[in-house]
Amino acid sequence: MENNFVKALLSTDTWRTSLVSHLTFLQHIRTYTMTRLIVLGLAGKSDWEKANVDAGCEVISDLHKEIYEMVFGKDDATKAQIKKKIIEETSPKLLGFLEKNAGSQWYIGNSMTVVDLTISGLISNLIKMKILSTVDNYPKLKAIQSRVEADPKISKYLTKRPDTKM
């Protein structure tokens, strides 16, 4: 049974605008299953692309879990210990994986997907939290972030986005 409301919504540009306004929320979902469902047009075009988008999102989810523990941890000593682990181990390992597997323009395919949006938000958060000082060691990820932020609607949103911890 088809849902006419969903079809009508997805046929407009409203859902993409709404997605941009909820990027921060989407980054904190424990699993990206719902995120990928919400962004139907950005999940990849082929089964191969969709599988790679899923894999990239799950890698980022692993890093987000540790960042969440660091930000919302119970005490300063624990937070500092988690941050040290993220800086020295987790971040280089997972960003290295993403860099190695990223395509020349976008993470996968020839158009923006949800993993590109998530990479952009992740990099912004890592720099904001002083986990990374630069992304120069990850030129493909840096280029993806630049392309995402250059999108007119995303750029407009970023200028108005409220400041949050993550």
Coordinates of C-alpha atoms in Angstrom, one line a residue:
M1 CA 0.0 0.0 0.0
E2 CA 1.5 3.3 -1.0
N3 CA 1.4 6.3 1.3
N4 CA 0.2 9.3 -0.8
F5 CA 1.3 11.8 1.9
V6 CA 4.9 10.5 1.8
K7 CA 4.9 10.4 -2.0
A8 CA 3.7 14.1 -2.1
L9 CA 6.2 15.1 0.5
L10 CA 9.1 13.4 -1.3
S11 CA 8.1 15.0 -4.6
T12 CA 8.8 18.4 -3.2
D13 CA 12.0 20.0 -2.0
T14 CA 10.6 20.3 1.5
W15 CA 12.0 17.1 2.8
R16 CA 15.5 18.0 1.8
T17 CA 15.2 21.4 3.6
S18 CA 13.9 19.6 6.6
L19 CA 16.8 17.2 6.5
V20 CA 19.3 20.0 6.6
S21 CA 17.6 21.5 9.6
H22 CA 17.8 18.2 11.5
L23 CA 21.4 17.2 10.7
T24 CA 22.6 17.6 14.3
F25 CA 19.8 15.3 15.5
L26 CA 20.5 12.7 12.8
Q27 CA 24.1 12.5 13.8
H28 CA 23.1 11.2 17.2
I29 CA 20.8 8.4 16.3
R30 CA 22.4 5.3 17.6
T31 CA 21.8 3.4 14.3
Y32 CA 21.6 5.0 10.9
T33 CA 18.7 2.8 9.8
M34 CA 16.1 5.5 10.4
T35 CA 18.4 8.2 9.0
R36 CA 18.7 6.3 5.7
L37 CA 15.0 5.8 5.6
I38 CA 14.3 9.5 6.1
V39 CA 16.7 10.6 3.4
L40 CA 15.4 8.2 0.7
G41 CA 16.9 10.2 -2.1
L42 CA 20.3 10.4 -0.5
A43 CA 20.9 6.7 0.3
G44 CA 22.7 5.8 -2.9
K45 CA 21.5 4.9 -6.4
S46 CA 22.4 1.3 -6.7
D47 CA 22.5 -1.5 -4.2
W48 CA 26.4 -1.2 -4.2
E49 CA 26.2 2.5 -3.4
K50 CA 23.6 1.9 -0.7
A51 CA 25.8 -0.8 0.9
N52 CA 28.8 1.6 0.9
V53 CA 26.7 4.4 2.3
D54 CA 25.5 2.0 5.1
A55 CA 29.1 1.0 5.8
G56 CA 30.4 4.6 5.9
C57 CA 27.5 5.6 8.2
E58 CA 28.2 2.7 10.6
V59 CA 31.9 3.6 10.8
I60 CA 30.9 7.2 11.7
S61 CA 28.3 5.8 14.2
D62 CA 31.1 4.0 16.0
L63 CA 33.0 7.3 16.4
H64 CA 29.8 9.1 17.4
K65 CA 29.2 6.7 20.3
E66 CA 32.6 7.5 21.8
I67 CA 32.1 11.3 21.2
Y68 CA 28.7 11.0 22.9
E69 CA 30.3 9.3 25.9
M70 CA 32.9 12.0 26.1
V71 CA 30.4 14.9 25.9
F72 CA 27.9 13.5 28.3
G73 CA 30.1 11.4 30.5
K74 CA 29.7 11.3 34.3
D75 CA 32.8 13.0 35.4
D76 CA 35.7 15.1 34.0
A77 CA 38.3 12.4 34.5
T78 CA 36.3 9.9 32.4
K79 CA 35.6 12.5 29.8
A80 CA 39.3 13.3 29.5
Q81 CA 40.2 9.6 29.2
I82 CA 37.7 9.1 26.5
K83 CA 38.8 12.2 24.6
K84 CA 42.4 11.0 24.7
K85 CA 41.4 7.6 23.3
I86 CA 39.4 9.4 20.5
I87 CA 42.3 11.6 19.6
E88 CA 45.0 8.9 19.7
E89 CA 43.2 5.8 18.5
T90 CA 39.6 5.9 17.3
S91 CA 39.6 9.1 15.2
P92 CA 42.8 8.3 13.2
K93 CA 41.7 4.7 12.6
L94 CA 38.1 5.5 11.5
L95 CA 38.9 8.7 9.6
G96 CA 41.7 6.8 7.9
F97 CA 39.2 4.1 6.9
L98 CA 36.8 6.7 5.5
E99 CA 39.6 8.5 3.6
K100 CA 40.8 5.2 2.1
N101 CA 37.4 4.3 0.9
A102 CA 36.2 7.7 -0.2
G103 CA 35.7 8.4 -3.9
S104 CA 37.2 11.2 -5.9
Q105 CA 34.2 13.6 -5.6
W106 CA 31.8 12.1 -3.0
Y107 CA 32.2 9.2 -0.6
I108 CA 30.4 6.9 -3.1
G109 CA 28.9 7.6 -6.5
N110 CA 28.6 10.8 -8.3
S111 CA 26.2 12.7 -6.1
M112 CA 25.7 13.6 -2.4
T113 CA 24.5 10.9 -0.1
V114 CA 23.7 10.8 3.6
V115 CA 27.2 9.6 4.3
D116 CA 28.6 12.8 2.8
L117 CA 26.3 14.9 5.0
T118 CA 27.4 12.9 8.0
I119 CA 31.1 13.2 7.2
S120 CA 30.7 17.0 6.9
G121 CA 29.0 17.2 10.3
L122 CA 31.5 14.8 11.9
I123 CA 34.5 16.9 10.8
S124 CA 32.9 20.1 12.0
N125 CA 32.2 18.5 15.4
L126 CA 35.7 17.0 15.7
I127 CA 37.2 20.5 15.0
K128 CA 34.8 22.2 17.3
M129 CA 35.6 19.8 20.2
K130 CA 39.3 20.2 19.6
I131 CA 39.7 16.5 18.7
L132 CA 41.1 17.5 15.4
S133 CA 42.8 20.8 14.7
T134 CA 42.8 20.2 10.9
V135 CA 41.6 17.7 8.4
D136 CA 44.6 18.2 6.1
N137 CA 45.7 14.5 6.7
Y138 CA 42.3 13.5 5.1
P139 CA 42.1 15.4 1.8
K140 CA 39.2 13.4 0.4
L141 CA 37.1 14.0 3.5
K142 CA 38.1 17.7 3.6
A143 CA 36.9 18.0 -0.1
I144 CA 33.7 16.2 0.7
Q145 CA 33.0 18.6 3.6
S146 CA 33.7 21.6 1.3
R147 CA 31.3 20.3 -1.3
V148 CA 28.6 19.6 1.2
E149 CA 28.9 23.0 2.8
A150 CA 28.9 24.7 -0.6
D151 CA 25.4 23.4 -1.3
P152 CA 23.2 26.5 -1.2
K153 CA 20.6 25.2 1.2
I154 CA 23.1 23.6 3.5
S155 CA 25.2 26.8 3.4
K156 CA 22.2 28.9 4.3
Y157 CA 21.3 26.5 7.2
L158 CA 24.9 26.5 8.5
T159 CA 24.8 30.3 8.8
K160 CA 21.6 30.1 11.0
R161 CA 22.3 26.9 12.9
P162 CA 22.1 27.2 16.7
D163 CA 25.3 26.5 18.6
T164 CA 25.2 23.1 20.3
K165 CA 27.6 20.8 22.1
M166 CA 27.6 18.4 19.1

